[in-house]
CSV table of C-alpha atoms (C1' of nucleotides) and ligand atoms in Angstrom, one decimal:
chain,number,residue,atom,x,y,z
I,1433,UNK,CA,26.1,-19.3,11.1
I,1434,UNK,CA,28.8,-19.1,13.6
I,1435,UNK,CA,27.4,-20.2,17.4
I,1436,UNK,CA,24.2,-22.0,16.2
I,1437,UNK,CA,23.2,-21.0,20.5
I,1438,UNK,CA,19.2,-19.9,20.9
I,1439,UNK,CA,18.8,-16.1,21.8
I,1440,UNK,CA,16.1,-14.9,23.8
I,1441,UNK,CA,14.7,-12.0,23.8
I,1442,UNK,CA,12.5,-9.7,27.1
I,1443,UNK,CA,9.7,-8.4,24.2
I,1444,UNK,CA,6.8,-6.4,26.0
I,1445,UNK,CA,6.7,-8.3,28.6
I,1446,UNK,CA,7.7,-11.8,27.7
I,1447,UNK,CA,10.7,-14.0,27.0
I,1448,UNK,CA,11.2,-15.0,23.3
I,1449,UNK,CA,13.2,-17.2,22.4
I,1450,UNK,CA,14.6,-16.9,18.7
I,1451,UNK,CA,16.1,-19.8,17.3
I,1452,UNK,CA,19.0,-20.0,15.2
I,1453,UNK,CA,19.4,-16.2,15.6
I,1454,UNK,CA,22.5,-16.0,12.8
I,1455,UNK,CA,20.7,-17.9,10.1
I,1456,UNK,CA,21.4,-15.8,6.8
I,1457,UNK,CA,17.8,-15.3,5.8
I,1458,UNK,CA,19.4,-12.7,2.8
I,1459,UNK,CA,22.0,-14.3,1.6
I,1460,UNK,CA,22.5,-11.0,-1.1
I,1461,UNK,CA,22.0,-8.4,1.6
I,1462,UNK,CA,23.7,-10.5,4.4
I,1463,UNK,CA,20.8,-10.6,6.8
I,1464,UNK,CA,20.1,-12.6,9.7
I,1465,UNK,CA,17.1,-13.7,11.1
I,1466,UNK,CA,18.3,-11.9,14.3
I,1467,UNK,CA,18.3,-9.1,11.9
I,1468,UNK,CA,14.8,-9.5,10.8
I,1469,UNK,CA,13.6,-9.8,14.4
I,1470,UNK,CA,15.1,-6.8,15.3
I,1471,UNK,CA,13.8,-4.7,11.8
I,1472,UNK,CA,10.3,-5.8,13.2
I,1473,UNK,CA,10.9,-5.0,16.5
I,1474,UNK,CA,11.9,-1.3,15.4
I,1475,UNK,CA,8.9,-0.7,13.7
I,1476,UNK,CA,6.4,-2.6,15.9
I,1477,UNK,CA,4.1,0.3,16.6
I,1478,UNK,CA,3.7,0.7,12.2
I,1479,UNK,CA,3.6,-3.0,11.7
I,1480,UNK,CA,0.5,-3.6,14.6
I,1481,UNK,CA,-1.4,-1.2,12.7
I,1482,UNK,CA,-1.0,-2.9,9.5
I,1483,UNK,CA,-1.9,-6.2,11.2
I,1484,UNK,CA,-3.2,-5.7,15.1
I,1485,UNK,CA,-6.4,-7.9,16.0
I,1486,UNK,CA,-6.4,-9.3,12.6
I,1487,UNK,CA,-6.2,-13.1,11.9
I,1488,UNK,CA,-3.2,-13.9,9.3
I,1489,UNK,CA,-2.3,-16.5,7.0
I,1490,UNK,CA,1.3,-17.3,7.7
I,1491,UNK,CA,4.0,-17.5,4.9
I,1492,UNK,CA,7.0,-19.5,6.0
I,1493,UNK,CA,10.3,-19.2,4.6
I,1494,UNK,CA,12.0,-21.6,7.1
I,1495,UNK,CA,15.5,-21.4,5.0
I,1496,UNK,CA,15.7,-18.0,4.5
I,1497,UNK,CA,13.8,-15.4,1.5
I,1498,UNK,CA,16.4,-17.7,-1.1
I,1499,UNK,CA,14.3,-20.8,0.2
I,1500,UNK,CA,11.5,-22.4,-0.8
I,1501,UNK,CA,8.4,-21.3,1.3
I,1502,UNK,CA,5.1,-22.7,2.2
I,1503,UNK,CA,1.8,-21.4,3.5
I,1504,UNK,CA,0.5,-22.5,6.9
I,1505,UNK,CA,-3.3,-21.3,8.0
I,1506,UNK,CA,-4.1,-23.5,11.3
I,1507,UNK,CA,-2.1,-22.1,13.9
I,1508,UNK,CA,1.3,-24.3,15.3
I,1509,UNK,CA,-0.6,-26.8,17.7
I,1510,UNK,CA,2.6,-26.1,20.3
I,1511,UNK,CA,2.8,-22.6,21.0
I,1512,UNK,CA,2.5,-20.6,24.0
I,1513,UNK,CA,-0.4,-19.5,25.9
I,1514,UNK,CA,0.0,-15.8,24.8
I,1515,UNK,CA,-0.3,-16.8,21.5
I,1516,UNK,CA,-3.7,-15.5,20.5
I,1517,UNK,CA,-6.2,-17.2,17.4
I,1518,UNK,CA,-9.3,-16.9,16.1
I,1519,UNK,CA,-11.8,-19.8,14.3
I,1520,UNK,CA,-12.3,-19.2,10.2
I,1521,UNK,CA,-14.7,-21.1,8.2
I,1522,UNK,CA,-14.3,-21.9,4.7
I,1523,UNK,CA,-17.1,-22.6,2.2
I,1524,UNK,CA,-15.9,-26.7,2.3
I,1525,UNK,CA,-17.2,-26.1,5.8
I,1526,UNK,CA,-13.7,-27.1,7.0
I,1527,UNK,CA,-12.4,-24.3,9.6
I,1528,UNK,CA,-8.4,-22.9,10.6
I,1529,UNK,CA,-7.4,-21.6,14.0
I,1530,UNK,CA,-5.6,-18.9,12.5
I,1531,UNK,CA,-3.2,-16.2,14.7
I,1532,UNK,CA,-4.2,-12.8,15.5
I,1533,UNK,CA,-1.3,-10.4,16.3
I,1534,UNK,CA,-1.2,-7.6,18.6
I,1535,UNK,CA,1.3,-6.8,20.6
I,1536,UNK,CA,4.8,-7.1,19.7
I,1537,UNK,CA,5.8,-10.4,21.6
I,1538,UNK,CA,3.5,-12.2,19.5
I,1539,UNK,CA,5.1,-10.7,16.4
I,1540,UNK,CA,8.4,-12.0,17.6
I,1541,UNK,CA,7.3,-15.2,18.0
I,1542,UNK,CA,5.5,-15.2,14.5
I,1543,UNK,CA,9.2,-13.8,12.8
I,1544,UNK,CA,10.9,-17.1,15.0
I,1545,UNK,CA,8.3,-19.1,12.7
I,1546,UNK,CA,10.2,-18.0,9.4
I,1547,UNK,CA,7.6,-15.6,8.4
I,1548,UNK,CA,9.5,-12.5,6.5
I,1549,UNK,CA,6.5,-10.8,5.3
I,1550,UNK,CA,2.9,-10.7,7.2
I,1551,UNK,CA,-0.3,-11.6,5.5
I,1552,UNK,CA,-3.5,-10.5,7.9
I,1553,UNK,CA,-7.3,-10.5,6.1
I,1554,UNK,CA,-9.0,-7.4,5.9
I,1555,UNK,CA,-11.4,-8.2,8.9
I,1556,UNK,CA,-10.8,-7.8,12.7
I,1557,UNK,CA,-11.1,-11.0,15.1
I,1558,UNK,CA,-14.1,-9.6,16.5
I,1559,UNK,CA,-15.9,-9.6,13.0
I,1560,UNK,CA,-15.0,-12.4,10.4
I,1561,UNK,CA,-17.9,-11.2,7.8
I,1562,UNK,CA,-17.3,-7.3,8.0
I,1563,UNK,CA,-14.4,-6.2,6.3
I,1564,UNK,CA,-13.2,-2.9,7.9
I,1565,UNK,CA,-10.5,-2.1,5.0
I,1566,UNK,CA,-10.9,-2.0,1.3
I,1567,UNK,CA,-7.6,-2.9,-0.5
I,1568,UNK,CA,-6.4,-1.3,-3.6
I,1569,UNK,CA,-3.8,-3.8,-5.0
I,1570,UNK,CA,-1.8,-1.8,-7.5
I,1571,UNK,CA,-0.3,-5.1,-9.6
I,1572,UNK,CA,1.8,-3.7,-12.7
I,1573,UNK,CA,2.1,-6.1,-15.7
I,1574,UNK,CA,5.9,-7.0,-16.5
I,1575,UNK,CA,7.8,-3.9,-17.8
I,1576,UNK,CA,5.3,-1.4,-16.7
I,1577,UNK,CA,7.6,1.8,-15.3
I,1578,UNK,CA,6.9,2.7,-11.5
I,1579,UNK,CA,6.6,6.1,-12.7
I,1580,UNK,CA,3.4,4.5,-14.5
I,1581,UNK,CA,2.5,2.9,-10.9
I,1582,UNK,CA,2.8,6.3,-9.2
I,1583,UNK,CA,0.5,7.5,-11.7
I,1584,UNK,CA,-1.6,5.1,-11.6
I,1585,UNK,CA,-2.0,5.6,-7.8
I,1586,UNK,CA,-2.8,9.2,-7.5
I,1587,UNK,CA,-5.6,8.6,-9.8
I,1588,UNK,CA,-6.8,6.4,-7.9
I,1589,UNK,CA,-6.3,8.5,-4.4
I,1590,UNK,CA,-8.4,11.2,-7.2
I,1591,UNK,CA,-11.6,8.9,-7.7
I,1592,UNK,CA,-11.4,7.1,-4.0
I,1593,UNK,CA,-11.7,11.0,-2.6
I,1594,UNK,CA,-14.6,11.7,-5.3
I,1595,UNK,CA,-16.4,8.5,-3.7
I,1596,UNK,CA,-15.9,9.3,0.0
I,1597,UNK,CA,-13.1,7.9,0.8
I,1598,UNK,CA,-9.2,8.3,2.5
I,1599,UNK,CA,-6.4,6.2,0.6
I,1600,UNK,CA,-3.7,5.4,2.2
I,1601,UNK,CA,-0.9,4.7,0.2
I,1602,UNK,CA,2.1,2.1,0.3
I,1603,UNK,CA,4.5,0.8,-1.6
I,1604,UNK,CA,4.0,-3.1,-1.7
I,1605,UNK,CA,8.2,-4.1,-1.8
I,1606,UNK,CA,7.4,-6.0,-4.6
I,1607,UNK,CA,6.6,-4.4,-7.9
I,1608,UNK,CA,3.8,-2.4,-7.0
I,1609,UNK,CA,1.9,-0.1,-4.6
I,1610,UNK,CA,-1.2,-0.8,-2.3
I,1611,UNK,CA,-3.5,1.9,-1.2
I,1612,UNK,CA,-5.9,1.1,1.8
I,1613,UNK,CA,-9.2,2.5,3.0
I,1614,UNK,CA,-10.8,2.2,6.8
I,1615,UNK,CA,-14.3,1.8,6.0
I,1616,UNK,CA,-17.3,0.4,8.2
I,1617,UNK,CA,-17.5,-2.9,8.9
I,1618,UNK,CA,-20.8,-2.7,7.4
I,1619,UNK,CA,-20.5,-4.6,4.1
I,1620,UNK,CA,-19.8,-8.7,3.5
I,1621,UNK,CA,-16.8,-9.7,1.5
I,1622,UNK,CA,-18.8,-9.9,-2.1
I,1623,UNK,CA,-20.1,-6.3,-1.4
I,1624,UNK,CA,-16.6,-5.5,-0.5
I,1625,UNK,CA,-15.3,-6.9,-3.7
I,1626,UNK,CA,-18.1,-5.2,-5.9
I,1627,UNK,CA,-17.1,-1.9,-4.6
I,1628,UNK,CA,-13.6,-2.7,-5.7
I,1629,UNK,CA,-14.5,-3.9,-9.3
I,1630,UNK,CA,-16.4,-0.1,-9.3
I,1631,UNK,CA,-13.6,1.2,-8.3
I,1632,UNK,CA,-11.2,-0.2,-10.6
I,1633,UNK,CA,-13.4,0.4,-13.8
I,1634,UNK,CA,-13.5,4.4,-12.8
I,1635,UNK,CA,-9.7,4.8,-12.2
I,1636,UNK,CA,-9.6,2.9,-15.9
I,1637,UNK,CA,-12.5,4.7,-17.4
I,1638,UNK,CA,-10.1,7.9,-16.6
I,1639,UNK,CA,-6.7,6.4,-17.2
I,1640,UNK,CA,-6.9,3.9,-20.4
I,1641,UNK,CA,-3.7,4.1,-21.2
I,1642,UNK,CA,-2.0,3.1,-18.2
I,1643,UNK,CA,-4.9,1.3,-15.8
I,1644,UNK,CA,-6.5,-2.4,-16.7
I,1645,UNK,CA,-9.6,-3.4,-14.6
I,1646,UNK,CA,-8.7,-7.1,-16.8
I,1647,UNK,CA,-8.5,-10.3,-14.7
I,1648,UNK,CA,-7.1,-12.3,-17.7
I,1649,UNK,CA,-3.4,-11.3,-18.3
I,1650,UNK,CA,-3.6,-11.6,-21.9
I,1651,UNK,CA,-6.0,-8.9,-21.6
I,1652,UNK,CA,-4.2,-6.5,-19.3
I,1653,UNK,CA,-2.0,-3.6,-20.2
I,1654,UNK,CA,0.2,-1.0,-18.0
I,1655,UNK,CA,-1.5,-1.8,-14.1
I,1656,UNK,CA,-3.9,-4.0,-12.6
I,1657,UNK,CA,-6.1,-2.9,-9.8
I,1658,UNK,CA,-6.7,-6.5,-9.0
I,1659,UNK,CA,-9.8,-6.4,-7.6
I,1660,UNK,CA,-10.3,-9.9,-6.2
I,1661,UNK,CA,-7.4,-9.4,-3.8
I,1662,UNK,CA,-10.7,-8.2,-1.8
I,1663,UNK,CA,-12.9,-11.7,-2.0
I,1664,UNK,CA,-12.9,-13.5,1.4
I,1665,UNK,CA,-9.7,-15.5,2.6
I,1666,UNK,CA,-7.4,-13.4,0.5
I,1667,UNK,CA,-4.7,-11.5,2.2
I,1668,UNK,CA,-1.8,-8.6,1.2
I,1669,UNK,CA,1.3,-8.5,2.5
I,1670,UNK,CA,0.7,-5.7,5.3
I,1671,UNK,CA,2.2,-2.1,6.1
I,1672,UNK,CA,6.0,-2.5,7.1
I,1673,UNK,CA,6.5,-6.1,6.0
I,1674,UNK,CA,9.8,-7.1,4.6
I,1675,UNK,CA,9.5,-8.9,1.1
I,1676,UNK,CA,11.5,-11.8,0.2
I,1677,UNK,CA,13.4,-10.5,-2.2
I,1678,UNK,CA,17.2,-9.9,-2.1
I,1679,UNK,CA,17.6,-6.4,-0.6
I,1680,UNK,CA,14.9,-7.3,2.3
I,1681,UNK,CA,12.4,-4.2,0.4
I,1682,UNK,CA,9.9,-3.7,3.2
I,1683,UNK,CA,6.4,-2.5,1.9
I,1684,UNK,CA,6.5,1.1,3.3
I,1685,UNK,CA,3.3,3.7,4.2
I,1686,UNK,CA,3.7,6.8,2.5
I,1687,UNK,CA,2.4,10.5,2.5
I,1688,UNK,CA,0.6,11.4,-0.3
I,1689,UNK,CA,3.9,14.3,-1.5
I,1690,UNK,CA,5.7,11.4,-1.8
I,1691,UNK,CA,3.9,9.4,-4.0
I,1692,UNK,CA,4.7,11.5,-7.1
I,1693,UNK,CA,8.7,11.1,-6.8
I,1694,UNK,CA,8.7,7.6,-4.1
I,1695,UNK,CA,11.8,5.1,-5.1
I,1696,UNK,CA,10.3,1.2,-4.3
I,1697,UNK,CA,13.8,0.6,-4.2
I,1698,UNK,CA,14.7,3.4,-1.2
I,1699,UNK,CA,12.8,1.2,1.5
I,1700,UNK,CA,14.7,-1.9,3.1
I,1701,UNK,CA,15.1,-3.7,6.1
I,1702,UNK,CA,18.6,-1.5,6.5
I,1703,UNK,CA,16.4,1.6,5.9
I,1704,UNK,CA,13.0,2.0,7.0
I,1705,UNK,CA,14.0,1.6,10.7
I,1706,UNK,CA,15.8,5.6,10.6
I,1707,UNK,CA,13.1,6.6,8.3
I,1708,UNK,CA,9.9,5.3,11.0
I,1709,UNK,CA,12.0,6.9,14.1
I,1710,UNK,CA,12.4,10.1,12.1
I,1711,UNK,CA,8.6,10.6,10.5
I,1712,UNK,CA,6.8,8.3,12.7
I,1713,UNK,CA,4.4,6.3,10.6
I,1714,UNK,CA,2.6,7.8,7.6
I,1715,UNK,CA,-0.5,6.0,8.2
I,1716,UNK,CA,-1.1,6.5,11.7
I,1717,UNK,CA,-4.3,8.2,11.2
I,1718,UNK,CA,-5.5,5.3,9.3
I,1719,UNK,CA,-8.4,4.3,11.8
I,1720,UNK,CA,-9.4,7.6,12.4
I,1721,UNK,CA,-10.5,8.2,8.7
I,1722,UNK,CA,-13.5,5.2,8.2
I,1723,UNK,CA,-15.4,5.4,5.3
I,1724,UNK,CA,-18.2,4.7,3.4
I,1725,UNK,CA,-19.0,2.4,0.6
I,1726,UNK,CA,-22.1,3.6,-0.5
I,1727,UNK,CA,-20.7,6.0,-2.7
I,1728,UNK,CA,-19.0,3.1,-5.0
I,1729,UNK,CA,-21.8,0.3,-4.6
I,1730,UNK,CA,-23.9,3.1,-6.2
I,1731,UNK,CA,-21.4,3.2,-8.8
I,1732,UNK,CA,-21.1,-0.4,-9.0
I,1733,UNK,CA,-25.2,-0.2,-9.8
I,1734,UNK,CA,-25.1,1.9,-12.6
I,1735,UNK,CA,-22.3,0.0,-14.0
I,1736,UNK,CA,-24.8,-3.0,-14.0
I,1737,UNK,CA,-27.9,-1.0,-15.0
I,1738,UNK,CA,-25.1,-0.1,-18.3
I,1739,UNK,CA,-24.8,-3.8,-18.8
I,1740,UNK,CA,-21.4,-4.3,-16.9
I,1741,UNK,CA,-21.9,-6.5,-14.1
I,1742,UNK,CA,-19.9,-9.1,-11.7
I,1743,UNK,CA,-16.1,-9.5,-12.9
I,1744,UNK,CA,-14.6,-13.2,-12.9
I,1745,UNK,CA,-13.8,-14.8,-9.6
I,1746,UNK,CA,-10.5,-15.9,-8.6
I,1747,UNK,CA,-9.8,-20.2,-9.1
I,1748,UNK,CA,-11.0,-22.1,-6.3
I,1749,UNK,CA,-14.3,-20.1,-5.6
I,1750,UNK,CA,-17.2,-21.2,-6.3
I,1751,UNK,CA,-19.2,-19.7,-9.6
I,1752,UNK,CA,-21.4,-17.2,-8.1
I,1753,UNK,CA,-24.5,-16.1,-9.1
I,1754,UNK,CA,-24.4,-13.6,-12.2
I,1755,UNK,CA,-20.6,-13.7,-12.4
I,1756,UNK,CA,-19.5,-13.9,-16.2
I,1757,UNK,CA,-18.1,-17.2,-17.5
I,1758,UNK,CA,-14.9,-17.6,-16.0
I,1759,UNK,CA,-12.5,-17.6,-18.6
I,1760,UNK,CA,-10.0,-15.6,-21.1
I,1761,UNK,CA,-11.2,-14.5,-24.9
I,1762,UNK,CA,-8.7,-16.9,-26.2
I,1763,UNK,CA,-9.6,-19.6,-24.5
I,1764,UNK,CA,-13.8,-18.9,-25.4
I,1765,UNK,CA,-15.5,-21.3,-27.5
I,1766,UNK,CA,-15.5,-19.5,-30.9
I,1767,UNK,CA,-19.4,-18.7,-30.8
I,1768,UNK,CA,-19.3,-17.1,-27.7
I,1769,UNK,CA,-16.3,-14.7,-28.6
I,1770,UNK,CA,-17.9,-10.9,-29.3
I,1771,UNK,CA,-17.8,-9.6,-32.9
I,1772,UNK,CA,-16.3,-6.4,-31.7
I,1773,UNK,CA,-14.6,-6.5,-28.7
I,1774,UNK,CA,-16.4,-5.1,-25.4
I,1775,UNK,CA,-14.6,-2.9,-23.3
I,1776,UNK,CA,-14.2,-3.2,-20.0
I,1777,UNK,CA,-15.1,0.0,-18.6
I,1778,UNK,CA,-18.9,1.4,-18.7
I,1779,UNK,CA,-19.3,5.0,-20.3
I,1780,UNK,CA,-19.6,8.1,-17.9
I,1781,UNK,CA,-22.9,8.6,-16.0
I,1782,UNK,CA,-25.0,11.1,-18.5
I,1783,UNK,CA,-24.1,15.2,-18.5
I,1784,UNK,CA,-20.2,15.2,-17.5
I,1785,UNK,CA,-18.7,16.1,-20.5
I,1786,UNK,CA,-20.9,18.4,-21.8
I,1787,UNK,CA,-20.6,22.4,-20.5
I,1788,UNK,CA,-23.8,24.5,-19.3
I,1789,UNK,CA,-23.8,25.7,-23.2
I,1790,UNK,CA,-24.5,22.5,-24.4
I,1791,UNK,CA,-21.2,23.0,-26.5
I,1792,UNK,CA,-18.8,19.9,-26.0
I,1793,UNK,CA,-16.2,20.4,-24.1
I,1794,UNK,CA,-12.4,19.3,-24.8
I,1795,UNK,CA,-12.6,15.8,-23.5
I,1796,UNK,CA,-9.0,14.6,-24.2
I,1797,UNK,CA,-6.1,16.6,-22.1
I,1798,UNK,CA,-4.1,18.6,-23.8
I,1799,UNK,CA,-1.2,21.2,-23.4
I,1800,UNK,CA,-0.4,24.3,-24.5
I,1801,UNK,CA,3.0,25.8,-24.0
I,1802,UNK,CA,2.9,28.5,-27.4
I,1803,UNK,CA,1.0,30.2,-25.4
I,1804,UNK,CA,3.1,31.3,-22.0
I,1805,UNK,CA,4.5,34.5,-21.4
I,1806,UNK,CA,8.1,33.0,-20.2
I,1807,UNK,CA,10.0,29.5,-20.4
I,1808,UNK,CA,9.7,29.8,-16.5
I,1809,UNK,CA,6.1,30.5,-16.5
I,1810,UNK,CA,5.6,27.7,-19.2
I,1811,UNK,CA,7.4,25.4,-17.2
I,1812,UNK,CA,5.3,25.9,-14.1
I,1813,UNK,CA,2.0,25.4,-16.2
I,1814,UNK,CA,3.7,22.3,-17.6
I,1815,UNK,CA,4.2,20.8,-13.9
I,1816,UNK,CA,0.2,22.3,-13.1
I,1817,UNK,CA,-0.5,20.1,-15.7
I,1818,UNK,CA,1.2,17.1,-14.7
I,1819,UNK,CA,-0.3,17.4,-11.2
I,1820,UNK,CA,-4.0,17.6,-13.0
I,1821,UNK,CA,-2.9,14.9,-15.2
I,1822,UNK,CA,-1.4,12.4,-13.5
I,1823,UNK,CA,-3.4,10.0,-15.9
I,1824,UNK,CA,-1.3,10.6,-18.9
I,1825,UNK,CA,1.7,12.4,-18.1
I,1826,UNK,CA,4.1,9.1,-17.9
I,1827,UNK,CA,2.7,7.6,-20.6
I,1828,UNK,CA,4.3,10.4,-23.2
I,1829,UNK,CA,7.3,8.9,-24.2
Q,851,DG,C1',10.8,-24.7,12.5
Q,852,DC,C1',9.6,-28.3,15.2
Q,853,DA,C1',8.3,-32.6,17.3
Q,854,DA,C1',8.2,-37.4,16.9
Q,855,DG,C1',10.5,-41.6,15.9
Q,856,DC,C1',14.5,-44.4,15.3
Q,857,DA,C1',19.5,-46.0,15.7
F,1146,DT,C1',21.9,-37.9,21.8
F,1147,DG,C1',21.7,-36.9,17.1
F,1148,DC,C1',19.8,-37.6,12.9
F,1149,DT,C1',15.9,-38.2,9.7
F,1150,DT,C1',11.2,-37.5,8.5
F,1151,DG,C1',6.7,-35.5,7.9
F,1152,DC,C1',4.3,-31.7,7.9
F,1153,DA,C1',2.7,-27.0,7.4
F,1154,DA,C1',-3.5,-23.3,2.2
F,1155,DC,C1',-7.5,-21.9,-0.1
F,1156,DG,C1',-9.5,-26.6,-3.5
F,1157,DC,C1',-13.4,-24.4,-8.7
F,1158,DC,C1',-14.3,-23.5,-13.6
F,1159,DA,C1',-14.2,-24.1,-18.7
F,1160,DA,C1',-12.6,-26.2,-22.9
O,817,DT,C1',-6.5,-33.4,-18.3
O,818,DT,C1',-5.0,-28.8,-18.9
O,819,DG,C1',-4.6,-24.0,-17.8
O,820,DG,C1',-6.8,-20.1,-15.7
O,821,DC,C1',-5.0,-16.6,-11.0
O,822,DG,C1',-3.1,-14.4,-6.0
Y,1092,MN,MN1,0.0,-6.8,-5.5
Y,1093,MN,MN1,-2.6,-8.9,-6.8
DNA sequence: GCAAGCA
DNA sequence: TGCTTGCAACGCCAA
DNA sequence: TTGGCG
């Protein structure tokens, strides 16, 4: 820190003042928060969408990503006028003036706080019971490959577009990906959530090997779609925000021809700024594409009618009616354990894998090379493959 | 990061 | 004036 | 009281 002097900065319309400006919030990457200002400032029109008329939960890392951080849900009681919030209630019947974002002063002002990354709920201001985006948290176990991730989320943009629905995909700038949906504020949090536990037991039903519906970590393998990232008062860490990690990785929207051959590790504070001015923002469309959940919560019914209801809830919510008993197979009293291990995933609705001839079709993917006229021509069938396949393909060692 | 309280 | 201090989320369930 | 989970 060499001239520990306030700088303020003429943001869309106001003065902001930014506070020690040369503060090394990366100490690896050499980062200021000056620096971090500026990244957002860049990227402001992709940010706001990620986070514009949303209340947030705000993440402050006061000493820099290397420091120790805290959470902070009731807005700063001194703050400027401009500074806009919105009332939440929490079941305890206690409430949070929490900040809504949506212009780009008030995101400088937020960055000034010490927040690096941004955490909005998937609900506008105008509409705290009515989520208007479902969230697809991608959350691989420890040592899963991102190649496994990448697969992982084109199966899932596969069986969101087979319900109804537009993905939008991102990498989160921590270990996984997220992949978002604009739907109708139609549906309340627990419907919201249901439609994710649907969701996540059809992208595992169709990718075993590599996708876990499991809430219990002992029980996971290869990624968790972690549905409960979609219960009320839980937020994700929104398109274009910097993680706190030591090369500033900034969780960045992506087109769907990237996903297949996307780098995490590409996307930084130092980066992303060239790549938005270049491409503009992947997601822009994003709130012209709402959706639907019927589609799912139909799925989610037959799921129950096949004896697979309600998933557990995170801690600190309360049981809810017909949710399972909330805890891990190793931890069950002995009596309660199953003899034989359910699954988690339901079977198929009836007449899918069987052909018009009533002859069972090939269920398991398989390919044939032997067969091609060339090496070039069996190559291209091997990448046709992978395409269709997605599921499998980087699970062959 | 900031404001209040204290020397 | 300058330094220190307190404060900044959600708060249940099962064994 | 401990450990569950973001
Ligand atoms: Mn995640
Ligand atoms: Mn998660």
């Amino acid at each position: 820190m060499s001239a520990a002097k306030d700088e303020v900065l003429e943001v869309a319309g106001r003065a902001v003042t930014i506070s020690n400006p040369d503060k090394v919030f990366f100490p690896k990457s050499g980062h200021t928060k000056l620096d971090l200002v500026r990244y957002y400032l860049a990227v402001a029109e992709g940010a706001l969408r990620g986070v514009g008329g949303r209340p947030m939960a705000l993440k402050r890392f006061v000493n820099g990503a290397e420091g120790e951080a805290f959470f902070q849900k009731r807005a700063p009681t001194s703050r400027p006028e401009w500074i806009e919030t919105v009332e939440l209630s929490f079941p305890s019947g206690r409430t949070a003036e929490e900040i809504v974002v949506r212009d780009a002063a008030q995101l400088a002002w937020i960055i000034n706080l010490g927040c690096i990354d941004l955490n909005p709920h998937p609900v506008r201001a105008g509409d705290l019971d009515h989520p208007d985006e479902l969230r697809v948290d991608l959350d691989p176990v420890p040592g899963v490959s991102w190649a496994q991730i990448r697969d992982v989320a084109m199966v899932t943009r596969d069986v969101l577009k087979d319900f109804g629905l537009v993905g939008w995909p991102k990498t989160s700038g921590s270990r996984g990906m997220h992949i978002y949906c604009r739907i109708e504020p139609r549906w309340t949090f627990p419907e919201v959530r249901r439609a994710a536990v649907a969701l996540a037991r059809e992208v595992e039903r169709r990718a075993p090997q590599i996708a876990t519906s499991r809430w219990w970590k002992e029980e996971r393998h290869g990624v968790f779609l972690d549905y409960n990232q979609n219960a009320k008062d839980r937020t994700v860490a929104s398109a274009y925000s910097v993680r706190p990690l030591d090369d500033a990785r900034v969780s960045t929207p992506l087109m769907w021809d990237e996903v297949p051959t996307c780098e995490a590790e590409a996307f930084t504070l130092a980066t992303v700024p060239r790549r938005f001015a270049e491409i503009g923002d992947p997601s822009k469309g994003i709130d012209e594409a709402v959706g639907s959940l019927e589609a799912l919560l139909e799925l989610s019914a037959q799921h129950e009618a096949a004896g697979f209801g309600d998933a557990p809830w995170p801690p600190h919510f309360a049981k809810q009616t017909g949710e399972p008993s909330r805890v891990q197979l190793s931890r069950r009293k002995r009596e309660d354990r199953p003899a034989t291990p359910k699954g988690a995933v339901p079977p198929p609705a009836p007449g899918k894998t069987v052909g018009p001839t009533g002859r069972r079709r090939t269920t398991m993917p398989l390919i044939e090379i032997a067969r091609a006229a060339s090496e070039t021509e069996a190559r291209a069938g091997l990448q046709r493959w992978r395409a269709r396949h997605a599921e499998v393909w980087s699970h062959l060692a």
